[in-house]
PDB file of C-alpha atoms in Angstrom:
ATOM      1  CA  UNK K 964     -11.439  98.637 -89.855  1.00  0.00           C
ATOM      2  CA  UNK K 965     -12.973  95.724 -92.195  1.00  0.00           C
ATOM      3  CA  UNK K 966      -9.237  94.933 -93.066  1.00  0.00           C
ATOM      4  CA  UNK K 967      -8.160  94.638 -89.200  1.00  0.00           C
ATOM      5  CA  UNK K 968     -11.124  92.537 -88.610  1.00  0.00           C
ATOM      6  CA  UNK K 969     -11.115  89.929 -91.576  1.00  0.00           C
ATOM      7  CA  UNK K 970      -7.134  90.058 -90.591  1.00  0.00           C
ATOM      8  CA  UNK K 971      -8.081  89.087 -86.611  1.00  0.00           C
ATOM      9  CA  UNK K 972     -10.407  86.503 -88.139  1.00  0.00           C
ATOM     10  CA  UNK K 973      -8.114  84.699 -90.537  1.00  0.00           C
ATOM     11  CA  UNK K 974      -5.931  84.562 -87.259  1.00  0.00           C
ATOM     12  CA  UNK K 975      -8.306  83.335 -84.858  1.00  0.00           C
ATOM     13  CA  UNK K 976      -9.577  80.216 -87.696  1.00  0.00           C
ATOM     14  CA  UNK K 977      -5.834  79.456 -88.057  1.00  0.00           C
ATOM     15  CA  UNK K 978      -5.349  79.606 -84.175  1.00  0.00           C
ATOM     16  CA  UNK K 979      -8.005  76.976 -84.038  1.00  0.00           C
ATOM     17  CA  UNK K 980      -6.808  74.961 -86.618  1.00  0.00           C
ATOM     18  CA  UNK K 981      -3.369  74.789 -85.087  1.00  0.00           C
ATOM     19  CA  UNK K 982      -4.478  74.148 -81.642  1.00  0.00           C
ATOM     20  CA  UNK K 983      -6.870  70.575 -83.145  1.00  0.00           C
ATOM     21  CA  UNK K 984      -3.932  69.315 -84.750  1.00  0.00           C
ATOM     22  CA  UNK K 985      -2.301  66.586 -82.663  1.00  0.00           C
ATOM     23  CA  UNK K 986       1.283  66.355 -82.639  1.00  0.00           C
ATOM     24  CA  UNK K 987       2.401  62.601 -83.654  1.00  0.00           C
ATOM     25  CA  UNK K 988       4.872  62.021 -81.071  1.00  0.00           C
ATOM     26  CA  UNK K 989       7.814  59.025 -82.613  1.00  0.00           C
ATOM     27  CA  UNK K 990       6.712  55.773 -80.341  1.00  0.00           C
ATOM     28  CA  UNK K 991       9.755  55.175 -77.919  1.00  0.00           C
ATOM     29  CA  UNK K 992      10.928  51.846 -80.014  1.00  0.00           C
ATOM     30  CA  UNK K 993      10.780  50.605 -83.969  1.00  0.00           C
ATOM     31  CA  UNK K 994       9.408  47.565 -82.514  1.00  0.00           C
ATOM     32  CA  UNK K 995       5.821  49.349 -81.288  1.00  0.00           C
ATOM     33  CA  UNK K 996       3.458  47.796 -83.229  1.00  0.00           C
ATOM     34  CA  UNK K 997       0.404  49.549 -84.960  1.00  0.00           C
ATOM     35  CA  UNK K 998      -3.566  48.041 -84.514  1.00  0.00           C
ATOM     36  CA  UNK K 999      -5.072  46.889 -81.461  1.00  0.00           C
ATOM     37  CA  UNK K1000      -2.524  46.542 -78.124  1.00  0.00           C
ATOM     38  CA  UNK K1001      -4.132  43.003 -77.223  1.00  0.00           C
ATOM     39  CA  UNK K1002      -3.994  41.460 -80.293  1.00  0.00           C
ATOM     40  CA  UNK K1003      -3.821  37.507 -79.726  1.00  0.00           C
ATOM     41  CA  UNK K1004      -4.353  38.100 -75.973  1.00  0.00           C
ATOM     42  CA  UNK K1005      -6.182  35.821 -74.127  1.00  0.00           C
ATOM     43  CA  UNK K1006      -8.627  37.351 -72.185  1.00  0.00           C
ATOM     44  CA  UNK K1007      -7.772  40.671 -73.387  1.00  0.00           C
ATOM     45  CA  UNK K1008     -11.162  42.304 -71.094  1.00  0.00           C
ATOM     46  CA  UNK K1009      -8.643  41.692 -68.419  1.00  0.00           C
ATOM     47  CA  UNK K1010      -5.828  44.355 -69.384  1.00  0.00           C
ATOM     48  CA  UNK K1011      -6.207  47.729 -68.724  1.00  0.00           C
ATOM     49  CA  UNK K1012      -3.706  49.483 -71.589  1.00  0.00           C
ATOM     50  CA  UNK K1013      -1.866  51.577 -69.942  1.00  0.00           C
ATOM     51  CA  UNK K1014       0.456  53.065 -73.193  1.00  0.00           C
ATOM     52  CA  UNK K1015       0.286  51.229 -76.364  1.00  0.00           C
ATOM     53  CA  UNK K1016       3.871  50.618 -76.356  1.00  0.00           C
ATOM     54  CA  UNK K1017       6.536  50.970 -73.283  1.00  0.00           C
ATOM     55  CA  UNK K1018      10.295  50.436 -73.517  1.00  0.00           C
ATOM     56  CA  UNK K1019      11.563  48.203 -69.958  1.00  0.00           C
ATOM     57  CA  UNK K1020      14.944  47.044 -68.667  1.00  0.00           C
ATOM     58  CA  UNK K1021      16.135  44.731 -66.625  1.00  0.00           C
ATOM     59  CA  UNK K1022      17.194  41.312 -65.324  1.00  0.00           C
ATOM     60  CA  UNK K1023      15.025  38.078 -66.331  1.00  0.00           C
ATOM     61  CA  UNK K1024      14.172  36.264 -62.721  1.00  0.00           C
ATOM     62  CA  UNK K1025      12.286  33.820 -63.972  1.00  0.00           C
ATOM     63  CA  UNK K1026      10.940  31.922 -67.128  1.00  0.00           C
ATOM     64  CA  UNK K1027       7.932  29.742 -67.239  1.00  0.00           C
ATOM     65  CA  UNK K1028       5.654  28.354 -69.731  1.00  0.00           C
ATOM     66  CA  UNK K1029       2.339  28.489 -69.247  1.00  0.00           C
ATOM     67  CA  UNK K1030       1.044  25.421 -70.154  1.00  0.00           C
ATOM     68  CA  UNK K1031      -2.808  26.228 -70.278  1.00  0.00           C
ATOM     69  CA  UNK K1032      -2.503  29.377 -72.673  1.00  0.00           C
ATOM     70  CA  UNK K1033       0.939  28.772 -74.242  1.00  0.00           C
ATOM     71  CA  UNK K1034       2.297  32.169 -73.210  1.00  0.00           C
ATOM     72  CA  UNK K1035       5.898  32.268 -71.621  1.00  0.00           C
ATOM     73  CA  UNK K1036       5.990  34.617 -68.514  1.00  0.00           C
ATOM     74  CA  UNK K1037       9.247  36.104 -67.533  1.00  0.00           C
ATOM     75  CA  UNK K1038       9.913  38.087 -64.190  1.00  0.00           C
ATOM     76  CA  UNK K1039      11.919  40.822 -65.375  1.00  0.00           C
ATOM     77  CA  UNK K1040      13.576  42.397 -62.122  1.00  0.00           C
ATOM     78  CA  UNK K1041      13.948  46.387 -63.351  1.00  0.00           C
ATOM     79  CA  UNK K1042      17.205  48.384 -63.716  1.00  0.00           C
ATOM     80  CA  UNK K1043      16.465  51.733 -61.492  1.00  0.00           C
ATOM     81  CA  UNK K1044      14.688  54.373 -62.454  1.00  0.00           C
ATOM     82  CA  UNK K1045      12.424  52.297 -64.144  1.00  0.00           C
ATOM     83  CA  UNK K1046      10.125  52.121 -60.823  1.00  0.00           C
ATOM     84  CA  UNK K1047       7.045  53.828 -62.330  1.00  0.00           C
ATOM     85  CA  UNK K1048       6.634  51.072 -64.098  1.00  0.00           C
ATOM     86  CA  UNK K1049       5.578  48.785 -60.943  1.00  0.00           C
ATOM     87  CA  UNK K1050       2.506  48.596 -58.798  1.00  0.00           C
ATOM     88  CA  UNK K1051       1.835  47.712 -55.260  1.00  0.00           C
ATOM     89  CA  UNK K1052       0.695  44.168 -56.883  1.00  0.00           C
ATOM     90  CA  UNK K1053       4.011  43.762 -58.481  1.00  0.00           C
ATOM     91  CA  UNK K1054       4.902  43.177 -54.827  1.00  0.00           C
ATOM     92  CA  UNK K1055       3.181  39.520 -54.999  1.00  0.00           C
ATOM     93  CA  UNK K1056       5.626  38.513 -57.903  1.00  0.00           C
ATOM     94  CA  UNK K1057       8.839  39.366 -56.051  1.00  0.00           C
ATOM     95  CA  UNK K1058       8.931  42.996 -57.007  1.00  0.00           C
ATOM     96  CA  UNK K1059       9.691  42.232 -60.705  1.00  0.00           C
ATOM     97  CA  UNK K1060       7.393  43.310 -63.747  1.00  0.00           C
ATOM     98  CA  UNK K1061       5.734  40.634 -65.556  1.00  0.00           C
ATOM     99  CA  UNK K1062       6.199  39.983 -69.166  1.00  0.00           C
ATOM    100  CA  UNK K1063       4.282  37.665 -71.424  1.00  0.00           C
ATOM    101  CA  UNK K1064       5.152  36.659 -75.057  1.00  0.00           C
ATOM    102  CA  UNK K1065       2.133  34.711 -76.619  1.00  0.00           C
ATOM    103  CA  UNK K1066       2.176  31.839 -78.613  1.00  0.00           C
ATOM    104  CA  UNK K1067       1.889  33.681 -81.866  1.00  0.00           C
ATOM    105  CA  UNK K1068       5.336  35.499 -81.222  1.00  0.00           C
ATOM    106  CA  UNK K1069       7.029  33.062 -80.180  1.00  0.00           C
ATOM    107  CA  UNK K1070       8.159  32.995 -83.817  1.00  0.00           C
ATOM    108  CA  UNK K1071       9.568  36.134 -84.152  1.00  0.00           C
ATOM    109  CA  UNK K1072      10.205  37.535 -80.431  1.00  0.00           C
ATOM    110  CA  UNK K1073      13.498  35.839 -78.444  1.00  0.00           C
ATOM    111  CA  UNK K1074      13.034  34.117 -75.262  1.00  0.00           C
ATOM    112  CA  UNK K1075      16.119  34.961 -72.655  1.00  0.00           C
ATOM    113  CA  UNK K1076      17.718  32.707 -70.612  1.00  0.00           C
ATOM    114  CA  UNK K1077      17.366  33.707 -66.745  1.00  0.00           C
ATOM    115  CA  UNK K1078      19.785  36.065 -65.511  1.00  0.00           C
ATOM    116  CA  UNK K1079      19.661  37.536 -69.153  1.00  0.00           C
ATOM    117  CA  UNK K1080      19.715  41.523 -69.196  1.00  0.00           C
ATOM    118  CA  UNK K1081      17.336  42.548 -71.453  1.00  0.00           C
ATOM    119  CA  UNK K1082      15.483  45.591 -73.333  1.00  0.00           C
ATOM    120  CA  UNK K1083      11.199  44.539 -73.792  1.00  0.00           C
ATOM    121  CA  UNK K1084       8.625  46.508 -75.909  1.00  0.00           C
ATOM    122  CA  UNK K1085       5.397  46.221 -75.814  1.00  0.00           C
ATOM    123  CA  UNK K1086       2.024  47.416 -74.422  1.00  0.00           C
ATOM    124  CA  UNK K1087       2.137  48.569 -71.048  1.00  0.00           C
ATOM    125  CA  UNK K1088      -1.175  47.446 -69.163  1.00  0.00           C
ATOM    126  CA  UNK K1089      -2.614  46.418 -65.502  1.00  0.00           C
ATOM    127  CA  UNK K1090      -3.563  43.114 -65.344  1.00  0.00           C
ATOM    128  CA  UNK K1091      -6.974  44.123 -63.305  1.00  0.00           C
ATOM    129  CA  UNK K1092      -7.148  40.115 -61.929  1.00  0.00           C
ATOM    130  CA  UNK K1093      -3.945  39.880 -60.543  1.00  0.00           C
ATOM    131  CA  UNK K1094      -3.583  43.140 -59.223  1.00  0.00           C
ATOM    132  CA  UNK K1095       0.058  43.803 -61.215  1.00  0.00           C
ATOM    133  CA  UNK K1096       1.036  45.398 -64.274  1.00  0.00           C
ATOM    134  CA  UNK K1097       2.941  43.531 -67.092  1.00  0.00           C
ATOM    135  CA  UNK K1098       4.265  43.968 -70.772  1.00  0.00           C
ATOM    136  CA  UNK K1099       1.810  42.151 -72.424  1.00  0.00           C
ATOM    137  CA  UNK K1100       2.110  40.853 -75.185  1.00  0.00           C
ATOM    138  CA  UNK K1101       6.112  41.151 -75.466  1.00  0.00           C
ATOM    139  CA  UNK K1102       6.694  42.457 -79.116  1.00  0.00           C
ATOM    140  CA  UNK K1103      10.356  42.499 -79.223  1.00  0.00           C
ATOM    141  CA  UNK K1104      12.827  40.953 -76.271  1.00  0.00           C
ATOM    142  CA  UNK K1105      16.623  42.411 -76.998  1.00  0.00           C
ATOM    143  CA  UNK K1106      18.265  38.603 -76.050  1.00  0.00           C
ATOM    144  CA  UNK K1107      17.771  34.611 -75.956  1.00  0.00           C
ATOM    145  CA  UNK K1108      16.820  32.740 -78.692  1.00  0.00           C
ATOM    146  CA  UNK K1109      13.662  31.966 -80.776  1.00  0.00           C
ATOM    147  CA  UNK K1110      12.007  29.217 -79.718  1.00  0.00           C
ATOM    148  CA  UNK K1111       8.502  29.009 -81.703  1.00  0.00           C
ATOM    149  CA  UNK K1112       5.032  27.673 -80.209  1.00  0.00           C
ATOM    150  CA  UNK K1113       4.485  23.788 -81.080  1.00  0.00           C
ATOM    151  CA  UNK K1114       1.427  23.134 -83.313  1.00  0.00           C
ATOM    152  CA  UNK K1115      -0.701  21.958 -79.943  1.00  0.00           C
ATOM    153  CA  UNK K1116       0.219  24.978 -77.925  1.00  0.00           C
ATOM    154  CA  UNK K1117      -0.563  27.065 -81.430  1.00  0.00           C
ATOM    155  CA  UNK K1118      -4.231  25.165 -81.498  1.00  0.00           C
ATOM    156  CA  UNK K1119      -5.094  25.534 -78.026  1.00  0.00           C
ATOM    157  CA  UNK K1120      -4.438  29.259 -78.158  1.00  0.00           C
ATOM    158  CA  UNK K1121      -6.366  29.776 -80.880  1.00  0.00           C
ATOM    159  CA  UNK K1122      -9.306  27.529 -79.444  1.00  0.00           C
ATOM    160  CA  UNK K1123      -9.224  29.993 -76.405  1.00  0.00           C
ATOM    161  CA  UNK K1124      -9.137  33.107 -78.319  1.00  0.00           C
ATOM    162  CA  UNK K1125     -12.319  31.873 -79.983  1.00  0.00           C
ATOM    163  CA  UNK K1126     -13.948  31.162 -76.521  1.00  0.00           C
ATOM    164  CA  UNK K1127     -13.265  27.394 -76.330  1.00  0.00           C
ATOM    165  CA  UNK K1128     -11.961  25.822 -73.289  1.00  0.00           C
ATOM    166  CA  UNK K1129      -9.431  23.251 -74.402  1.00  0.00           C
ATOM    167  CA  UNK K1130     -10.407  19.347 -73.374  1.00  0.00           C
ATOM    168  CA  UNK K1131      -7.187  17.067 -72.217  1.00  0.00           C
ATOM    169  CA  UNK K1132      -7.683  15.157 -75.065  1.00  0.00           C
ATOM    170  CA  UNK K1133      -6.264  18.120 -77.167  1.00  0.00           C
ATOM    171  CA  UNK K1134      -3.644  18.501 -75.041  1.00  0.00           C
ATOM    172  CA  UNK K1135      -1.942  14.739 -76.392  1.00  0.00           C
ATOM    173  CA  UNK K1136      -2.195  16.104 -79.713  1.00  0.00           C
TER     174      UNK K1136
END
């Protein structure tokens, strides 16, 4: 009887022990990105994360550079299927998900051309201003070409990460 029990036991601890073990899931791209989601985001209090890292596809609408915060926007109109990825807000920017590359990527993550089909990674949130959800930041953009951040678009970013608003005399700089 001692033998069935201490047997019972050892299976009940290693039940436990199995069931507290997360499984590590592989993140859906190699370009996820480990640390915090919102690094170099401006105003990251904004962003509700939604999954650290999210795989999109579609067809760029739309480029613009922001010229206050240095990120580039793109309107990426989604392949189907890809829905779920949209909220009712998304309505107020044609339909289209919103995708922002920050200044500090523009280094290392392509820019596409409109009309450009393209693969995005990168955290999935809600932008809880506007209403929409975005990839934001952009870590990886599967077209275009690298077109880096100039030196004043660099400083002001980093001046607004740091909770300084910019003058227009930095902007001639």
């Amino acid at each position: 009887m001692r033998r069935l029990a201490a047997v019972i036991g050892v299976f009940l601890v290693l039940c436990a022990a199995a069931c507290s073990l997360r499984r590590q899931a592989a993140p859906p791209s190699p370009y996820c990105r480990g640390g915090s989601p919102l690094a170099g985001v401006y105003h990251p209090q904004r962003l509700h994360v939604k999954s650290r890292c999210r795989v999109a596809v579609g067809t760029v609408r739309k480029v613009k550079f922001e010229e206050y915060d240095g990120d580039v926007h793109l309107d990426l109109r989604l392949d189907p299927g890809q829905e779920k990825l949209l909220s009712d807000g998304n309505e107020r920017v044609g339909g289209n998900l919103v995708v922002e590359v920050i200044p500090q990527d523009r280094s290392r993550v392509a820019l596409p051309p409109e009309g450009a089909r393209v693969q995005v990674v990168g955290p999935w949130v809600e932008d809880t201003q506007h209403g929409w959800n975005e990839i934001h930041p952009a870590w990886w953009i599967s077209a275009g070409r690298i077109e880096p951040a100039s030196a004043n678009e660099l400083r002001r970013a980093q001046l607004l990460l740091r909770g300084v608003e910019p003058t227009a005399a930095e902007d001639d700089g």
